[in-house]
Amino acid sequence: FDQSKKKIGELSILYEIASTLSTLESFERISDFIYKQVKKIVGVDFALWFGWSEKEKKLSLNFYQGLENTRRDLQIPLERQEILDSDKLNTGIKGKLKGDFDLSQYLDSVTSFPIIAEGMLHGVVSVGNRKHKSISEDQKTLISIIASQTASLYERQRSILNASRLLTMGKMMSEITHDLKKPLTNIKGILQLLKEKWSDAEAKEKFFDMVEQEIFRLNGLAKEIVNFSNPNKYELEKKDIRLTLQRALNLVKRDLDTRKINLKWGYQEVPPIFVNENGIMEILLNVILNAIEAMPEGGELRVSLKPHQEPKKKGQYLQICIADTGCGIAPEDLDRISDRYFTTKKDGTGLGLAVVERIIKAHGGFVSVESELGKGTSFFVNLPAEELRVES
Ligand SMILES: Nc1ncnc2c1ncn2[C@@H]1O[C@H](COP(=O)(O)OP(=O)(O)OP(=O)(O)O)[C@@H](O)[C@H]1O
Ligand SMILES: [Mg+2]
């Protein structure tokens, strides 16, 4: 009975780990959480986390728990093969700890585990206790599963974070480049004027030509950067927007879950339209992320898709509505939200909606907003459903 009670305890801890992990964003906090869990199952008093550098072939101490005077700069040169061999790993680590630590007296209890996720070696965790209790084989298996599971989940989460960071990078790049181009064009104009007024001297002219050429080159470079951050800018394809929308919602599903945001989504049958899908994706993600960020305490995200006829505009539109029950926008800010660098957020770049504006214009569409402070905000993204014109 005791045995199965223990098993259930272990399983419930594994479950707790899996469900808590998705809410922790730094590896430091994750490892702290893991340490506490492992401590519950196995009587460990301290843990040391090492990161593995493939290039330098060494482990470096990242952080530790349950220890006070440990040296932070601890480095252990070990080959990959030695880390994967549990005997060699333990010998290697113990050998190093013996010389460097006041830990040496508890060395007999120290056991080390490689952290492997998605086939990659990430590092090593070493645990031990001050009661000189050795860890049983069963417990060892459990710890190594927990360590590797954690690393997998963390990696997956980090790749999602990186994806959104990349999105921001793209935003920055194209907007900053855009800013750079303007003064360049001005300089070019002035040079041209100067050239006209400055009557003689061939040499001068040549010089100016050269400067002009340089500027030309710079301009080309700027264009390249824009294309780099937005490779398929002008390529259009006939797309079912419903699928694009679904893909965007899938990408933020995890954010919705962790923030306790209910998703309500409905659509009417609409024809496929010509769009640049990457561009539309960027629009949707920016608007949806804004909606999510407006609801830190949870709420409801309503997304819908329907045909739309704008009173003062001719032609059919396809309207995507993204509505939240979040903080809302102050009436005096409403005119400014699409301005470059306008933000009310601590970590905001204020470029999201500026980018949205640029892409929607290129599609010949428009965005409208309704918002009530404290109640919520609705964004309407209108895309022309026929005769799509694209401007740069
Ligand atoms: N759904 C929304 N609810 C409340 N405020 C919003 C909403 N969408 C946009 N805003 C307001 O508009 C501002 C500008 O939004 P924008 O997306 O351009 O930049 P940001 O979100 O602040 O920064 P970034 O998108 O770079 O993270 C926001 O800071 C916020 O004040
Ligand atoms: Mg934003």
Coordinates of C-alpha atoms and ligand atoms in Angstrom, one line a residue:
F1 CA 0.0 0.0 0.0
D2 CA 2.7 2.4 0.9
Q3 CA 4.4 1.7 -2.3
S4 CA 1.4 2.5 -4.4
K5 CA 0.7 5.6 -2.3
K6 CA 4.2 6.8 -3.1
K7 CA 3.6 6.1 -6.8
I8 CA 0.5 8.1 -6.9
G9 CA 2.3 10.9 -5.1
E10 CA 5.0 10.8 -7.7
L11 CA 2.5 10.8 -10.6
S12 CA 0.6 13.7 -9.2
I13 CA 3.9 15.6 -8.9
L14 CA 4.7 14.9 -12.5
Y15 CA 1.2 16.2 -13.4
E16 CA 1.7 19.3 -11.3
I17 CA 5.0 19.9 -13.0
A18 CA 3.5 19.6 -16.5
S19 CA 0.7 21.9 -15.8
T20 CA 2.7 24.5 -13.9
L21 CA 5.5 24.7 -16.5
S22 CA 3.5 26.5 -19.1
T23 CA 3.1 29.4 -16.7
L24 CA 6.7 29.8 -15.8
E25 CA 8.8 31.9 -18.2
S26 CA 12.4 31.8 -17.1
F27 CA 14.5 28.7 -16.7
E28 CA 15.6 29.9 -13.3
R29 CA 12.0 29.8 -12.0
I30 CA 11.4 26.5 -13.7
S31 CA 14.4 24.9 -12.1
D32 CA 13.4 26.3 -8.8
F33 CA 10.0 24.7 -9.1
I34 CA 11.5 21.4 -10.3
Y35 CA 13.9 21.5 -7.3
K36 CA 11.1 21.9 -4.9
Q37 CA 9.2 19.0 -6.5
V38 CA 12.2 16.7 -6.5
K39 CA 12.8 17.6 -2.9
K40 CA 9.3 16.4 -2.1
I41 CA 9.9 13.0 -3.7
V42 CA 13.5 12.4 -2.8
G43 CA 15.1 13.9 0.3
V44 CA 17.5 16.3 -1.4
D45 CA 18.9 19.4 0.3
F46 CA 20.7 21.1 -2.6
A47 CA 20.8 21.2 -6.4
L48 CA 23.3 22.5 -8.8
W49 CA 22.3 23.3 -12.4
F50 CA 25.0 23.3 -15.1
G51 CA 24.7 24.5 -18.7
W52 CA 26.6 22.5 -21.4
S53 CA 28.6 24.2 -24.0
E54 CA 29.1 22.0 -27.0
K55 CA 31.8 24.3 -28.4
E56 CA 33.9 24.6 -25.3
K57 CA 33.2 21.1 -24.1
K58 CA 32.4 22.1 -20.6
L59 CA 29.7 22.5 -18.0
S60 CA 29.3 25.9 -16.3
L61 CA 27.3 26.4 -13.2
N62 CA 24.2 28.5 -13.9
F63 CA 22.5 28.5 -10.5
Y64 CA 21.9 26.4 -7.5
Q65 CA 19.5 25.8 -4.7
G66 CA 20.0 25.0 -1.0
L67 CA 23.6 26.2 -0.9
E68 CA 25.1 29.4 0.4
N69 CA 28.7 29.9 -0.3
T70 CA 29.0 28.2 -3.6
R71 CA 31.3 29.6 -6.2
R72 CA 29.3 30.9 -9.2
D73 CA 32.0 30.6 -11.8
L74 CA 32.4 26.8 -11.5
Q75 CA 33.5 25.2 -14.8
I76 CA 33.9 21.5 -15.4
P77 CA 35.6 20.4 -18.6
L78 CA 33.8 17.2 -19.8
E79 CA 33.3 15.6 -23.2
R80 CA 29.8 14.9 -24.4
Q81 CA 30.4 11.1 -24.1
E82 CA 31.6 11.5 -20.5
I83 CA 28.4 13.3 -19.6
L84 CA 26.2 10.7 -21.1
D85 CA 28.0 8.0 -19.2
S86 CA 26.6 8.2 -15.7
D87 CA 29.7 6.8 -14.0
K88 CA 32.0 9.2 -15.7
L89 CA 29.6 12.1 -15.2
N90 CA 29.5 11.4 -11.4
T91 CA 33.2 11.0 -11.1
G92 CA 33.9 14.1 -13.1
I93 CA 31.5 16.3 -11.1
K94 CA 32.5 14.9 -7.7
G95 CA 36.1 15.3 -8.6
K96 CA 35.6 19.0 -9.2
L97 CA 33.3 19.6 -6.2
K98 CA 35.8 17.9 -3.9
G99 CA 38.4 20.6 -4.5
D100 CA 36.1 23.7 -4.8
F101 CA 33.5 23.4 -2.2
D102 CA 32.5 23.2 1.4
L103 CA 30.3 20.6 -0.2
S104 CA 33.0 18.0 -0.1
Q105 CA 31.6 16.5 3.1
Y106 CA 28.3 15.6 1.4
L107 CA 29.9 14.3 -1.8
D108 CA 28.8 10.7 -1.2
S109 CA 25.1 11.7 -1.6
V110 CA 25.7 13.8 -4.8
T111 CA 24.1 12.3 -8.0
S112 CA 24.2 14.0 -11.4
F113 CA 21.8 13.7 -14.3
P114 CA 22.2 14.9 -17.9
I115 CA 19.3 17.1 -19.2
I116 CA 18.4 16.0 -22.6
A117 CA 15.6 17.5 -24.6
E118 CA 14.6 16.9 -28.2
G119 CA 17.8 14.9 -28.7
M120 CA 19.9 17.8 -27.5
L121 CA 22.1 17.8 -24.5
H122 CA 21.3 21.0 -22.5
G123 CA 23.1 20.5 -19.3
V124 CA 23.4 18.6 -16.0
V125 CA 21.6 18.8 -12.7
S126 CA 23.3 17.5 -9.6
V127 CA 21.4 16.8 -6.4
G128 CA 22.4 15.7 -3.0
N129 CA 21.6 15.9 0.7
R130 CA 23.3 16.6 4.0
K131 CA 22.1 13.4 5.6
H132 CA 24.4 11.3 3.5
K133 CA 21.4 9.4 2.1
S134 CA 22.0 7.9 -1.2
I135 CA 19.4 8.0 -3.9
S136 CA 17.7 4.8 -5.0
E137 CA 17.7 3.6 -8.6
D138 CA 14.0 4.2 -8.9
Q139 CA 14.3 7.7 -7.7
K140 CA 17.2 8.3 -10.1
T141 CA 15.0 7.3 -13.0
L142 CA 12.3 9.6 -11.8
I143 CA 14.6 12.6 -11.4
S144 CA 16.2 12.1 -14.8
I145 CA 12.7 11.9 -16.4
I146 CA 11.6 15.1 -14.7
A147 CA 14.8 16.9 -15.7
S148 CA 14.5 16.0 -19.3
Q149 CA 10.8 16.5 -19.5
T150 CA 11.3 20.0 -18.1
A151 CA 13.9 20.8 -20.6
S152 CA 11.6 19.7 -23.5
L153 CA 8.8 21.8 -22.3
Y154 CA 11.0 24.7 -21.7
E155 CA 12.5 24.5 -25.2
R156 CA 9.1 24.3 -26.8
Q157 CA 8.0 27.3 -24.8
R158 CA 11.1 29.3 -25.7
S159 CA 10.6 28.7 -29.4
I160 CA 7.2 30.2 -29.1
L161 CA 8.6 33.2 -27.3
N162 CA 11.3 33.5 -29.9
A163 CA 8.7 33.5 -32.7
S164 CA 6.9 36.5 -31.2
R165 CA 10.2 38.3 -30.5
L166 CA 11.1 37.7 -34.2
L167 CA 7.9 39.3 -35.1
T168 CA 8.8 42.4 -33.1
M169 CA 12.3 42.4 -34.7
G170 CA 10.6 42.4 -38.1
K171 CA 8.5 45.3 -37.0
M172 CA 11.5 47.3 -35.8
M173 CA 13.5 46.6 -38.9
S174 CA 11.0 47.7 -41.4
E175 CA 9.9 50.8 -39.4
I176 CA 13.4 52.0 -38.6
T177 CA 14.5 51.5 -42.2
H178 CA 11.6 53.5 -43.3
D179 CA 12.7 56.3 -41.0
L180 CA 16.2 56.1 -42.4
K181 CA 15.1 56.4 -46.0
K182 CA 13.5 59.8 -45.5
P183 CA 16.6 61.8 -44.6
L184 CA 18.5 60.0 -47.3
T185 CA 16.1 61.1 -49.9
N186 CA 16.4 64.7 -48.6
I187 CA 20.2 64.7 -48.8
K188 CA 19.9 63.4 -52.3
G189 CA 17.6 66.3 -53.2
I190 CA 19.9 68.9 -51.7
L191 CA 22.9 67.6 -53.4
Q192 CA 21.1 67.8 -56.7
L193 CA 20.2 71.4 -56.0
L194 CA 23.8 72.2 -55.1
K195 CA 25.0 70.6 -58.2
E196 CA 22.8 72.8 -60.3
K197 CA 23.8 76.0 -58.6
W198 CA 27.4 75.3 -58.3
S199 CA 28.5 76.5 -61.7
D200 CA 32.0 75.1 -62.5
A201 CA 34.7 72.7 -61.5
E202 CA 34.5 69.2 -63.0
A203 CA 36.1 67.7 -60.0
K204 CA 33.4 69.0 -57.7
E205 CA 30.8 67.4 -59.9
K206 CA 32.5 64.2 -59.9
F207 CA 32.7 64.3 -56.2
F208 CA 29.0 64.9 -56.0
D209 CA 28.3 62.1 -58.3
M210 CA 30.2 59.8 -56.1
V211 CA 28.3 60.9 -53.1
E212 CA 25.1 60.4 -54.9
Q213 CA 26.1 57.0 -55.9
E214 CA 26.9 56.2 -52.3
I215 CA 23.5 57.4 -51.2
F216 CA 22.0 55.3 -54.0
R217 CA 23.7 52.3 -52.6
L218 CA 22.6 53.0 -49.1
N219 CA 19.1 53.3 -50.3
G220 CA 19.3 50.0 -52.0
L221 CA 20.6 48.5 -48.8
A222 CA 17.7 50.0 -46.9
K223 CA 15.3 48.4 -49.4
E224 CA 17.1 45.1 -48.9
I225 CA 16.5 45.3 -45.1
V226 CA 12.8 45.9 -45.6
N227 CA 12.6 42.9 -48.0
F228 CA 14.5 40.8 -45.6
S229 CA 12.2 41.5 -42.7
N230 CA 9.2 41.0 -45.0
P231 CA 10.2 38.7 -47.8
N232 CA 6.9 38.2 -49.5
K233 CA 5.8 41.7 -49.2
Y234 CA 4.2 42.1 -52.6
E235 CA 3.4 38.5 -53.5
L236 CA -0.3 37.9 -53.5
E237 CA -2.2 34.6 -53.3
K238 CA -5.8 33.7 -53.3
K239 CA -6.5 32.6 -49.8
D240 CA -9.3 31.4 -47.6
I241 CA -9.0 34.0 -44.8
R242 CA -10.8 31.7 -42.4
L243 CA -7.8 29.4 -42.4
T244 CA -5.4 32.2 -41.9
L245 CA -7.5 33.4 -39.0
Q246 CA -7.6 29.9 -37.5
R247 CA -3.8 29.6 -37.8
A248 CA -3.3 32.9 -36.0
L249 CA -5.6 31.8 -33.2
N250 CA -3.8 28.5 -32.9
L251 CA -0.6 30.4 -32.4
V252 CA -2.0 32.3 -29.4
K253 CA -4.0 29.4 -28.0
R254 CA -1.5 29.0 -25.2
D255 CA -1.6 32.6 -24.2
L256 CA -5.4 32.5 -24.1
D257 CA -5.3 29.5 -21.8
T258 CA -2.7 30.8 -19.4
R259 CA -4.5 34.2 -19.2
K260 CA -7.9 32.5 -18.8
I261 CA -9.4 34.1 -21.8
N262 CA -12.4 32.5 -23.4
L263 CA -12.4 32.4 -27.2
K264 CA -15.7 32.9 -29.0
W265 CA -15.4 32.6 -32.7
G266 CA -17.9 32.6 -35.5
Y267 CA -17.8 33.1 -39.3
Q268 CA -20.0 33.4 -42.3
E269 CA -19.1 31.8 -45.6
V270 CA -16.8 34.2 -47.5
P271 CA -15.1 33.8 -50.8
P272 CA -11.3 33.4 -51.0
I273 CA -9.5 36.7 -51.7
F274 CA -6.1 37.8 -52.9
V275 CA -3.8 38.7 -50.1
N276 CA -0.3 38.5 -48.9
E277 CA -0.8 35.9 -46.3
N278 CA 2.3 36.8 -44.2
G279 CA 1.1 40.4 -44.1
I280 CA -2.4 39.3 -43.0
M281 CA -0.9 37.0 -40.4
E282 CA 1.1 39.9 -39.0
I283 CA -2.0 42.1 -38.9
L284 CA -4.0 39.4 -37.1
L285 CA -1.2 38.6 -34.6
N286 CA -0.6 42.2 -33.7
V287 CA -4.3 42.9 -33.1
I288 CA -4.9 39.7 -31.3
L289 CA -1.9 40.1 -29.1
N290 CA -3.0 43.7 -28.2
A291 CA -6.4 42.2 -27.2
I292 CA -4.8 39.6 -25.1
E293 CA -2.5 42.2 -23.4
A294 CA -5.6 44.3 -22.7
M295 CA -7.0 41.4 -20.6
P296 CA -4.4 40.6 -17.9
E297 CA -7.2 39.3 -15.6
G298 CA -8.8 37.2 -18.3
G299 CA -11.9 37.9 -20.2
E300 CA -13.4 37.1 -23.6
L301 CA -11.9 37.3 -27.1
R302 CA -14.6 37.4 -29.8
V303 CA -13.4 36.8 -33.3
S304 CA -15.7 36.9 -36.3
L305 CA -15.5 36.9 -40.1
K306 CA -18.2 38.2 -42.4
P307 CA -18.9 40.0 -45.7
H308 CA -19.2 43.8 -45.2
Q309 CA -20.4 46.7 -47.1
E310 CA -19.0 50.1 -46.0
P311 CA -21.6 52.9 -46.3
K312 CA -19.4 55.5 -48.0
K313 CA -17.1 53.1 -49.9
K314 CA -18.0 51.1 -53.0
G315 CA -17.2 47.5 -53.3
Q316 CA -17.4 44.5 -51.1
Y317 CA -15.2 44.0 -48.1
L318 CA -14.4 41.1 -46.0
Q319 CA -14.5 42.1 -42.4
I320 CA -12.6 40.4 -39.5
C321 CA -13.7 41.6 -36.1
I322 CA -11.4 41.1 -33.1
A323 CA -13.1 42.2 -29.9
D324 CA -11.9 42.0 -26.3
T325 CA -13.4 42.7 -22.9
G326 CA -10.2 44.4 -21.7
C327 CA -9.1 47.8 -20.4
G328 CA -10.3 49.8 -23.4
I329 CA -8.7 52.9 -24.9
A330 CA -9.1 56.4 -23.6
P331 CA -11.0 58.6 -26.1
E332 CA -8.1 61.1 -26.3
D333 CA -5.7 58.2 -27.2
L334 CA -7.9 56.7 -29.9
D335 CA -6.5 58.9 -32.7
R336 CA -3.0 58.1 -31.7
I337 CA -2.9 54.3 -31.3
S338 CA -1.6 53.8 -34.9
D339 CA 1.1 56.4 -34.6
R340 CA 4.6 55.0 -34.7
Y341 CA 6.1 54.6 -31.2
F342 CA 2.8 55.4 -29.4
T343 CA 2.4 53.0 -26.5
T344 CA 0.9 52.9 -23.1
K345 CA 2.8 49.6 -22.2
K346 CA 5.9 49.2 -20.2
D347 CA 7.5 47.0 -22.7
G348 CA 5.7 48.1 -25.8
T349 CA 7.4 49.3 -29.0
G350 CA 4.3 51.1 -30.2
L351 CA 4.9 49.8 -33.6
G352 CA 2.3 47.0 -33.8
L353 CA -0.6 49.1 -35.1
A354 CA 1.7 51.2 -37.3
V355 CA 2.7 48.0 -39.1
V356 CA -1.0 46.9 -39.2
E357 CA -1.8 50.3 -40.9
R358 CA 0.9 49.9 -43.4
I359 CA 0.0 46.4 -44.4
I360 CA -3.7 47.1 -44.6
K361 CA -3.1 50.1 -46.8
A362 CA -1.0 48.0 -49.2
H363 CA -4.0 45.7 -49.5
G364 CA -6.4 48.6 -50.2
G365 CA -8.3 47.9 -47.0
F366 CA -8.9 49.8 -43.8
V367 CA -9.1 49.3 -40.1
S368 CA -11.6 50.8 -37.7
V369 CA -11.8 50.8 -33.9
E370 CA -14.5 51.1 -31.3
S371 CA -13.6 51.2 -27.7
E372 CA -15.0 52.0 -24.3
L373 CA -12.7 52.6 -21.4
G374 CA -13.0 49.8 -18.9
K375 CA -15.3 47.8 -21.1
G376 CA -13.3 46.6 -24.1
T377 CA -12.2 47.3 -27.6
S378 CA -13.3 46.0 -31.1
F379 CA -11.0 46.1 -34.0
F380 CA -12.4 45.8 -37.5
V381 CA -10.0 44.7 -40.2
N382 CA -11.6 45.3 -43.6
L383 CA -10.1 43.7 -46.7
P384 CA -11.4 44.4 -50.2
A385 CA -13.1 41.3 -51.5
E386 CA -12.7 42.2 -55.2
E387 CA -10.3 44.1 -57.5
L388 CA -7.6 44.1 -55.0
R389 CA -5.0 46.7 -55.7
V390 CA -1.6 46.6 -54.0
E391 CA 0.5 49.7 -53.5
S392 CA 4.0 49.9 -52.1
Ligands
LIG1 N1 -7.2 45.9 -27.7 C1 -6.7 47.0 -27.1 N2 -7.1 47.4 -25.9 C2 -6.6 48.4 -25.2 N3 -5.7 49.2 -25.7 C3 -5.2 48.9 -26.9 C4 -5.6 47.8 -27.7 N4 -5.0 47.7 -28.9 C5 -4.1 48.8 -28.8 N5 -4.2 49.5 -27.7 C6 -3.5 50.7 -27.3 O1 -2.8 51.2 -28.5 C7 -1.4 51.3 -28.1 C8 -0.5 51.0 -29.4 O2 -0.6 49.6 -29.8 P1 0.5 49.0 -30.6 O3 0.2 47.6 -30.9 O4 0.8 49.9 -31.8 O5 1.8 49.1 -29.7 P2 2.0 48.3 -28.3 O6 1.1 47.1 -28.2 O7 2.0 49.2 -27.2 O8 3.5 47.7 -28.5 P3 3.9 46.4 -29.3 O9 2.8 46.1 -30.2 O10 5.1 46.8 -30.0 O11 4.1 45.4 -28.2 C9 -1.2 50.3 -27.0 O12 -0.1 50.6 -26.2 C10 -2.5 50.5 -26.3 O13 -2.5 51.6 -25.4
MG2 MG 0.8 45.7 -29.8

